[in-house]
Coordinates of C-alpha atoms and ligand atoms in Angstrom, one line a residue:
X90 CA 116.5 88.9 97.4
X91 CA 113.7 91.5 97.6
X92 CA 111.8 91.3 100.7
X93 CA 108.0 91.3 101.3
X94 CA 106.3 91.4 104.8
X95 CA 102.6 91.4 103.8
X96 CA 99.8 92.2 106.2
X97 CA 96.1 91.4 106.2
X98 CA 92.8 90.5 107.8
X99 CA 90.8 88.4 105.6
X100 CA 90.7 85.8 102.9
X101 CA 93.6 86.5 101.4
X102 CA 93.3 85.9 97.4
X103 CA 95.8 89.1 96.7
X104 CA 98.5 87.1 99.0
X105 CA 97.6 83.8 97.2
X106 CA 98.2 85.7 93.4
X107 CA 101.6 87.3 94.5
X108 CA 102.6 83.7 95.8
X109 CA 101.9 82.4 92.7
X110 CA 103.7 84.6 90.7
X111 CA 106.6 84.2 93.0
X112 CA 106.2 80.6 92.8
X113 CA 106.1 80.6 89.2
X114 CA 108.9 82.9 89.2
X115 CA 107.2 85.6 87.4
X116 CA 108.1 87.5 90.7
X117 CA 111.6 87.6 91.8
X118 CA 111.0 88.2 95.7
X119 CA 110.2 86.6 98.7
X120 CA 107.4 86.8 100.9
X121 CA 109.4 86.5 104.4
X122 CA 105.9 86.8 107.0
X123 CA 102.2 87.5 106.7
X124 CA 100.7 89.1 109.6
X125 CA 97.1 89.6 110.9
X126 CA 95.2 91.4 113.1
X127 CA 92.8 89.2 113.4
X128 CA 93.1 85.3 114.4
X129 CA 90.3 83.9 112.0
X130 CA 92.1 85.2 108.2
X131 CA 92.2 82.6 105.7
X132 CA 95.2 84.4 104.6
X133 CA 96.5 83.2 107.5
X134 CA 96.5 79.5 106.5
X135 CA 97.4 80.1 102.9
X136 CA 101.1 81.4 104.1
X137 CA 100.7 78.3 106.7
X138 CA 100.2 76.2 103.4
X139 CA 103.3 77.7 101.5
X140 CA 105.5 78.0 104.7
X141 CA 106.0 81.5 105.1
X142 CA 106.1 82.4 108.7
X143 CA 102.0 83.7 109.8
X144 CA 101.9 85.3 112.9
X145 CA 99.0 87.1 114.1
X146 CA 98.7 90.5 116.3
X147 CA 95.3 90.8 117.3
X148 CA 94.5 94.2 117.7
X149 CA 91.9 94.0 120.6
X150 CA 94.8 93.3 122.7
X151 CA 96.0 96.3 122.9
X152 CA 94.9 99.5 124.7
X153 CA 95.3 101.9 121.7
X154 CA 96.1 102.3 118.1
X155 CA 99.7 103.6 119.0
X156 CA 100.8 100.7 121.0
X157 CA 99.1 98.2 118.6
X158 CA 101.2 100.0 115.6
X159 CA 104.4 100.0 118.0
X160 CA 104.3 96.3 118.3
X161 CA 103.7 95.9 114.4
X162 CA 106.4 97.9 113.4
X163 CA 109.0 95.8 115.5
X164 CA 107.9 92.7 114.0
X165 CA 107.9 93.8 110.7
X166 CA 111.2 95.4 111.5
X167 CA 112.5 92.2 112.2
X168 CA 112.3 90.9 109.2
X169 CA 114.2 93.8 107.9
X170 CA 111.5 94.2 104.6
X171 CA 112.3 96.0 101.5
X172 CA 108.6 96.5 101.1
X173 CA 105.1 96.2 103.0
X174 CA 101.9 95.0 101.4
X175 CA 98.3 95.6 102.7
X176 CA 96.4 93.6 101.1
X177 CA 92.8 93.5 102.7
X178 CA 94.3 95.0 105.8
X179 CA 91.1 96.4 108.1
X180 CA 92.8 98.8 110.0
X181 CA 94.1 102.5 109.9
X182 CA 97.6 102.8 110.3
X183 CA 98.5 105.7 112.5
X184 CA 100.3 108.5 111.2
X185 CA 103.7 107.6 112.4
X186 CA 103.6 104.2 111.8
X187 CA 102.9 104.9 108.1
X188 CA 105.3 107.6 108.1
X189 CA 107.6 105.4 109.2
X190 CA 107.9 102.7 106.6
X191 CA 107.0 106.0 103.7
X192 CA 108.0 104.7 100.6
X193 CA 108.3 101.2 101.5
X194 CA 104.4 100.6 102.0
X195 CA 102.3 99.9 99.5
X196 CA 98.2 99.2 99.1
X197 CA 96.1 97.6 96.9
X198 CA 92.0 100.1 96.5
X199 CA 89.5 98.8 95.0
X200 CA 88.8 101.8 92.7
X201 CA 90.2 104.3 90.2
X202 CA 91.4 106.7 92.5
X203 CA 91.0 109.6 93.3
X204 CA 87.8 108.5 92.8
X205 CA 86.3 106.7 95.9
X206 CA 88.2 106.7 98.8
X207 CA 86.8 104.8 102.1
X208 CA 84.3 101.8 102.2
X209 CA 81.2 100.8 99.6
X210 CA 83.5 101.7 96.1
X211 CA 81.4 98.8 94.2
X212 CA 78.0 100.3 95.0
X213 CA 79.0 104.0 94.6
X214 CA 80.9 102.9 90.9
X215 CA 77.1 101.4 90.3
X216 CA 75.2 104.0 91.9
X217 CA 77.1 106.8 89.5
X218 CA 76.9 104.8 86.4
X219 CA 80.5 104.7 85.8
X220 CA 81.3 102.6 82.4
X221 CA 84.9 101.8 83.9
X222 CA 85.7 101.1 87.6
X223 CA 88.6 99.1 88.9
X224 CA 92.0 99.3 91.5
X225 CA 95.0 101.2 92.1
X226 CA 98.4 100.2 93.9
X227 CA 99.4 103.2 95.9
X228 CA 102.0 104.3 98.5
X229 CA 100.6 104.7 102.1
X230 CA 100.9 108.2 103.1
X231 CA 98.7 109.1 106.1
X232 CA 95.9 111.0 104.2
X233 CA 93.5 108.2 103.6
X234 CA 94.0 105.9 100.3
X235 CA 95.9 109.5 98.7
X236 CA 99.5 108.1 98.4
X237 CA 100.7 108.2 94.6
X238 CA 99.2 105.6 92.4
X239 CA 101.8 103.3 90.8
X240 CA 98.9 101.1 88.6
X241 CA 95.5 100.7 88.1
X242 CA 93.7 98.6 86.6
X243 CA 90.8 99.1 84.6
X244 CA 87.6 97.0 84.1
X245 CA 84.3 97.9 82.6
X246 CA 81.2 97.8 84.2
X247 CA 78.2 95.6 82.3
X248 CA 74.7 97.3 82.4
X249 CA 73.5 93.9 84.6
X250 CA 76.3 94.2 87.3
X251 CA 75.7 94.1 90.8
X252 CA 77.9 94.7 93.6
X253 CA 78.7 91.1 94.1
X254 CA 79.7 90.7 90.2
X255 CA 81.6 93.8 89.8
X256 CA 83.7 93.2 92.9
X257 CA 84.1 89.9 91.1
X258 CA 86.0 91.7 88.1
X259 CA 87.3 94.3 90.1
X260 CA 89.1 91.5 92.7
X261 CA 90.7 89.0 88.7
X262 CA 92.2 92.5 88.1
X263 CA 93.2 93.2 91.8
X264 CA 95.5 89.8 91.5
X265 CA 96.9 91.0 88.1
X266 CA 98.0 94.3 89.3
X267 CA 99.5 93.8 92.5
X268 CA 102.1 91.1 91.3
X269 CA 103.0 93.6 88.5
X270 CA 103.6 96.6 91.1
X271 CA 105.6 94.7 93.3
X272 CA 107.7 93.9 90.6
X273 CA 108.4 97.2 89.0
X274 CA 109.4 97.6 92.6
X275 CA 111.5 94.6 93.0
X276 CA 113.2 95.0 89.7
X277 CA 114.2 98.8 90.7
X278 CA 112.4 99.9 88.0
X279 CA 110.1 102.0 89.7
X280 CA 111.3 104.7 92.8
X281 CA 109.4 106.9 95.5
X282 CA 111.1 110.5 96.0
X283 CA 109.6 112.7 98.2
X284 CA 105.9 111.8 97.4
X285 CA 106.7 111.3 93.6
X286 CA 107.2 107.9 91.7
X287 CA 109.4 107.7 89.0
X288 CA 109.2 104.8 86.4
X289 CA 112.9 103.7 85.2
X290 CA 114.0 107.5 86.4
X291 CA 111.3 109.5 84.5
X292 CA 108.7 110.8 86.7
X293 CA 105.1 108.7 86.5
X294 CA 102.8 111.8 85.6
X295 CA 99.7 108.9 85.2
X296 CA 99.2 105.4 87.0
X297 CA 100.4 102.5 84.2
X298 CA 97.0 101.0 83.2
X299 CA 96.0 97.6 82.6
X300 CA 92.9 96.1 81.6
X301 CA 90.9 93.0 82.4
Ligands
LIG2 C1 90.6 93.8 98.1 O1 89.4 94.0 97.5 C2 91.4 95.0 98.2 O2 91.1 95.9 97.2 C3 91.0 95.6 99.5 O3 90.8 94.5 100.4 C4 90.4 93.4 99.6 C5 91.3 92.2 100.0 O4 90.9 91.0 99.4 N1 92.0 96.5 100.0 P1 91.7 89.7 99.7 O5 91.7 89.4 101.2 O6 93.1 89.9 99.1 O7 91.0 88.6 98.9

């Protein structure tokens, strides 16, 4: 069985659409622990509520990032994943944790990159006028939300958006998306080399797109 070890800080909806699609076997993996850095996730309680181990590793324990990612990494490790998800995790990962687990960690942006790296995507889609804004799944390389993009998807912005609205969109699409990845991924349909994906062994020159 493939092997998830998902981390996270918040609510949580991203987890709760892969464990439906698990649960509905549209997903042919397992979700063996969720992990927090922070006590108060509501993700927390949704792997409580499904009975996947939840363990949390607060982060203010710790004296810096490097022993905070040390202690991550071995429980992750214990688990012996075939894959990491961030999804709504608040922290960066240090350079060797990431390059550690390269290939095998994943993240879910709320944007099309390249476009909009960092915090505030919503209001800086809005602010620019894009027509089309949405999220990419990409592998975590240490350079900041860079890694290759294995999908995006693609909503479009309405003339009356606000921020709270378009994240709205952009969040139905995020729960569409990240199940898919993870399953190209599962299914060994999809492959990281050396920076590169390749999509059933021909290299992905664009993200797969999907629209809301
Ligand atoms: C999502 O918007 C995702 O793009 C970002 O963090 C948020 C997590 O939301 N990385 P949720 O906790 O899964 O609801």
């Amino acid at each position: 069985m493939f092997k998830i070890v998902v981390l996270l800080s918040g609510k949580g909806s991203n987890l709760q659409a892969i464990i439906d699609q698990i649960d509905t076997g549209k997903l042919n993996a397992e979700i063996s622990a969720v992990i927090s850095n922070r006590a108060d996730a509501y993700g927390l309680k949704r792997a409580e509520n499904t009975g996947i181990d939840n363990i949390v590793l607060d982060h203010s324990h710790f004296l810096d990032r490097e022993s905070f990612d040390q202690s991550l990494a071995q429980i992750i490790n214990s688990y012996s994943p075939d894959l990491v998800v961030l999804a709504g995790f608040m922290r960066i990962l240090s350079d060797s944790f990431v390059e550690s687990f390269e290939g095998k960690l994943i993240n879910i942006h709320p944007s099309l990159l390249p476009k909009y790296k960092g915090l505030n995507t919503h209001k800086r889609a809005l602010e620019n006028g894009d027509k089309e804004h949405g999220a990419s799944v990409h592998f975590v390389i240490p350079e900041l939300d860079s890694g290759a993009v294995i999908v995006q998807g693609i909503v479009s912005v309405k003339d009356d958006d606000t921020e709270a609205t378009l994240a709205n969109r952009v969040h139905q699409i995020e729960h569409l998306i990240y199940p898919k990845a993870i399953n190209y991924l599962a299914e060994k349909n999809l492959e990281y080399k050396k920076g590169q994906v390749f999509l059933n062994n021909e290299l992905l020159k664009e993200p797969i797109r999907k629209y809301l």
